[in-house]
mmCIF file of C-alpha atoms in Angstrom:
data_model
loop_
_atom_site.group_PDB
_atom_site.id
_atom_site.type_symbol
_atom_site.label_atom_id
_atom_site.label_comp_id
_atom_site.label_asym_id
_atom_site.label_seq_id
_atom_site.Cartn_x
_atom_site.Cartn_y
_atom_site.Cartn_z
ATOM 1 C CA MET A 899 149.867 142.528 139.307
ATOM 2 C CA LYS A 900 146.445 141.875 140.801
ATOM 3 C CA ILE A 901 144.717 143.483 137.829
ATOM 4 C CA ALA A 902 146.721 141.419 135.323
ATOM 5 C CA GLY A 903 145.686 138.223 137.103
ATOM 6 C CA GLN A 904 142.059 139.283 137.159
ATOM 7 C CA LEU A 905 142.162 140.153 133.455
ATOM 8 C CA MET A 906 143.673 136.763 132.617
ATOM 9 C CA LEU A 907 140.975 135.009 134.649
ATOM 10 C CA ALA A 908 138.250 137.025 132.933
ATOM 11 C CA ALA A 909 139.704 136.212 129.496
ATOM 12 C CA ALA A 910 139.881 132.508 130.341
ATOM 13 C CA LEU A 911 136.261 132.495 131.504
ATOM 14 C CA LEU A 912 135.162 134.249 128.313
ATOM 15 C CA ILE A 913 136.952 131.709 126.113
ATOM 16 C CA LEU A 914 135.598 128.566 127.815
ATOM 17 C CA PRO A 915 132.122 128.607 126.220
ATOM 18 C CA PHE A 916 133.676 128.859 122.767
ATOM 19 C CA VAL A 917 135.975 125.921 123.443
ATOM 20 C CA PHE A 918 133.092 123.725 124.567
ATOM 21 C CA SER A 919 130.732 124.825 121.799
ATOM 22 C CA CYS A 920 133.375 124.067 119.163
ATOM 23 C CA GLN A 921 133.758 120.620 120.671
ATOM 24 C CA MET A 922 130.014 120.033 120.322
ATOM 25 C CA ILE A 923 129.863 121.359 116.768
ATOM 26 C CA THR A 924 132.739 119.245 115.510
ATOM 27 C CA GLY A 925 131.309 116.063 116.978
ATOM 28 C CA ASP A 926 134.376 115.325 119.087
ATOM 29 C CA SER A 927 133.774 112.982 121.973
ATOM 30 C CA ILE A 928 132.627 114.638 125.141
ATOM 31 C CA VAL A 929 133.339 113.542 128.678
ATOM 32 C CA GLU A 930 130.186 112.188 130.266
ATOM 33 C CA THR A 931 129.393 112.197 133.966
ATOM 34 C CA PRO A 932 127.789 109.020 135.357
ATOM 35 C CA GLN A 933 124.375 110.695 134.980
ATOM 36 C CA ASP A 934 125.142 111.641 131.382
ATOM 37 C CA ALA A 935 126.346 108.105 130.625
ATOM 38 C CA SER A 936 123.131 106.702 132.084
ATOM 39 C CA LEU A 937 121.032 109.042 129.944
ATOM 40 C CA SER A 938 123.044 108.133 126.833
ATOM 41 C CA LYS A 939 122.552 104.440 127.583
ATOM 42 C CA SER A 940 118.806 104.911 128.001
ATOM 43 C CA VAL A 941 118.554 106.696 124.649
ATOM 44 C CA ARG A 942 120.822 104.149 122.927
ATOM 45 C CA ASP A 943 118.791 101.227 124.354
ATOM 46 C CA ARG A 944 115.543 102.776 123.085
ATOM 47 C CA LEU A 945 117.023 103.377 119.640
ATOM 48 C CA LEU A 946 118.268 99.788 119.373
ATOM 49 C CA ALA A 947 114.988 98.353 120.706
ATOM 50 C CA ASP A 948 112.976 100.116 118.026
ATOM 51 C CA LYS A 949 112.176 97.738 115.172
ATOM 52 C CA LYS A 950 110.610 100.236 112.727
ATOM 53 C CA VAL A 951 113.937 101.358 111.283
ATOM 54 C CA ASP A 952 117.598 100.400 111.675
ATOM 55 C CA LEU A 953 119.147 102.893 114.083
ATOM 56 C CA SER A 954 122.220 100.844 114.941
ATOM 57 C CA GLY A 955 124.501 103.418 113.267
ATOM 58 C CA VAL A 956 123.505 106.150 115.710
ATOM 59 C CA LYS A 957 126.090 107.158 118.312
ATOM 60 C CA VAL A 958 124.677 108.812 121.435
ATOM 61 C CA GLU A 959 126.452 111.145 123.841
ATOM 62 C CA SER A 960 125.001 113.520 126.388
ATOM 63 C CA THR A 961 125.931 116.302 128.724
ATOM 64 C CA SER A 962 123.696 118.047 131.251
ATOM 65 C CA GLY A 963 120.496 116.657 129.718
ATOM 66 C CA THR A 964 121.461 117.523 126.146
ATOM 67 C CA VAL A 965 121.637 114.464 123.898
ATOM 68 C CA TYR A 966 123.884 114.498 120.824
ATOM 69 C CA LEU A 967 123.039 112.103 118.005
ATOM 70 C CA ASN A 968 125.896 111.356 115.589
ATOM 71 C CA GLY A 969 126.334 108.773 112.876
ATOM 72 C CA THR A 970 124.524 107.667 109.756
ATOM 73 C CA VAL A 971 120.951 106.566 109.086
ATOM 74 C CA LYS A 972 119.452 105.289 105.836
ATOM 75 C CA SER A 973 116.656 107.833 105.327
ATOM 76 C CA LEU A 974 115.189 111.136 106.440
ATOM 77 C CA ASP A 975 112.370 109.189 108.103
ATOM 78 C CA ALA A 976 114.911 107.217 110.136
ATOM 79 C CA ARG A 977 116.606 110.473 111.142
ATOM 80 C CA GLU A 978 113.327 112.011 112.310
ATOM 81 C CA HIS A 979 112.391 108.795 114.099
ATOM 82 C CA ALA A 980 115.713 108.744 116.001
ATOM 83 C CA VAL A 981 115.232 112.326 117.158
ATOM 84 C CA LYS A 982 111.652 111.566 118.236
ATOM 85 C CA ILE A 983 112.756 108.536 120.246
ATOM 86 C CA ALA A 984 115.517 110.546 121.949
ATOM 87 C CA TRP A 985 113.027 113.248 122.990
ATOM 88 C CA GLU A 986 110.778 110.619 124.582
ATOM 89 C CA VAL A 987 113.437 109.418 127.047
ATOM 90 C CA PRO A 988 112.930 110.800 130.572
ATOM 91 C CA GLY A 989 115.643 113.291 131.511
ATOM 92 C CA VAL A 990 116.303 114.554 127.997
ATOM 93 C CA GLN A 991 116.161 118.344 127.963
ATOM 94 C CA SER A 992 117.290 118.903 124.376
ATOM 95 C CA VAL A 993 118.407 116.903 121.353
ATOM 96 C CA VAL A 994 121.150 117.974 118.948
ATOM 97 C CA ASP A 995 120.880 116.141 115.651
ATOM 98 C CA HIS A 996 124.175 115.590 113.800
ATOM 99 C CA LEU A 997 122.891 112.536 111.933
ATOM 100 C CA LYS A 998 123.801 112.093 108.276
ATOM 101 C CA VAL A 999 121.551 110.371 105.765
ATOM 102 C CA GLY A 1000 123.406 107.876 103.627
ATOM 103 C CA ASN A 1001 123.863 104.214 102.776
#
């Protein structure tokens, strides 16, 4: 019985990364810690404060220093600009760009 329990625990631990990575890939909402929420707010505030391009359609979420950008922007330049702004925020360790270019 002990071995069966250990095997089930090992299987569960092996599956967890796949569950979380699928959540990130599909763009489903993630649960943010207070630190993550603060980082997301900082990035969002910088995006909205920028007057070069309209980045109001960008949704920001973060987890463990990784910032996820979702939503729609009007051009490739706007997309690149949003990613650049996100990288400039203190505390950002990586940026995952899921932005779509459209109207």
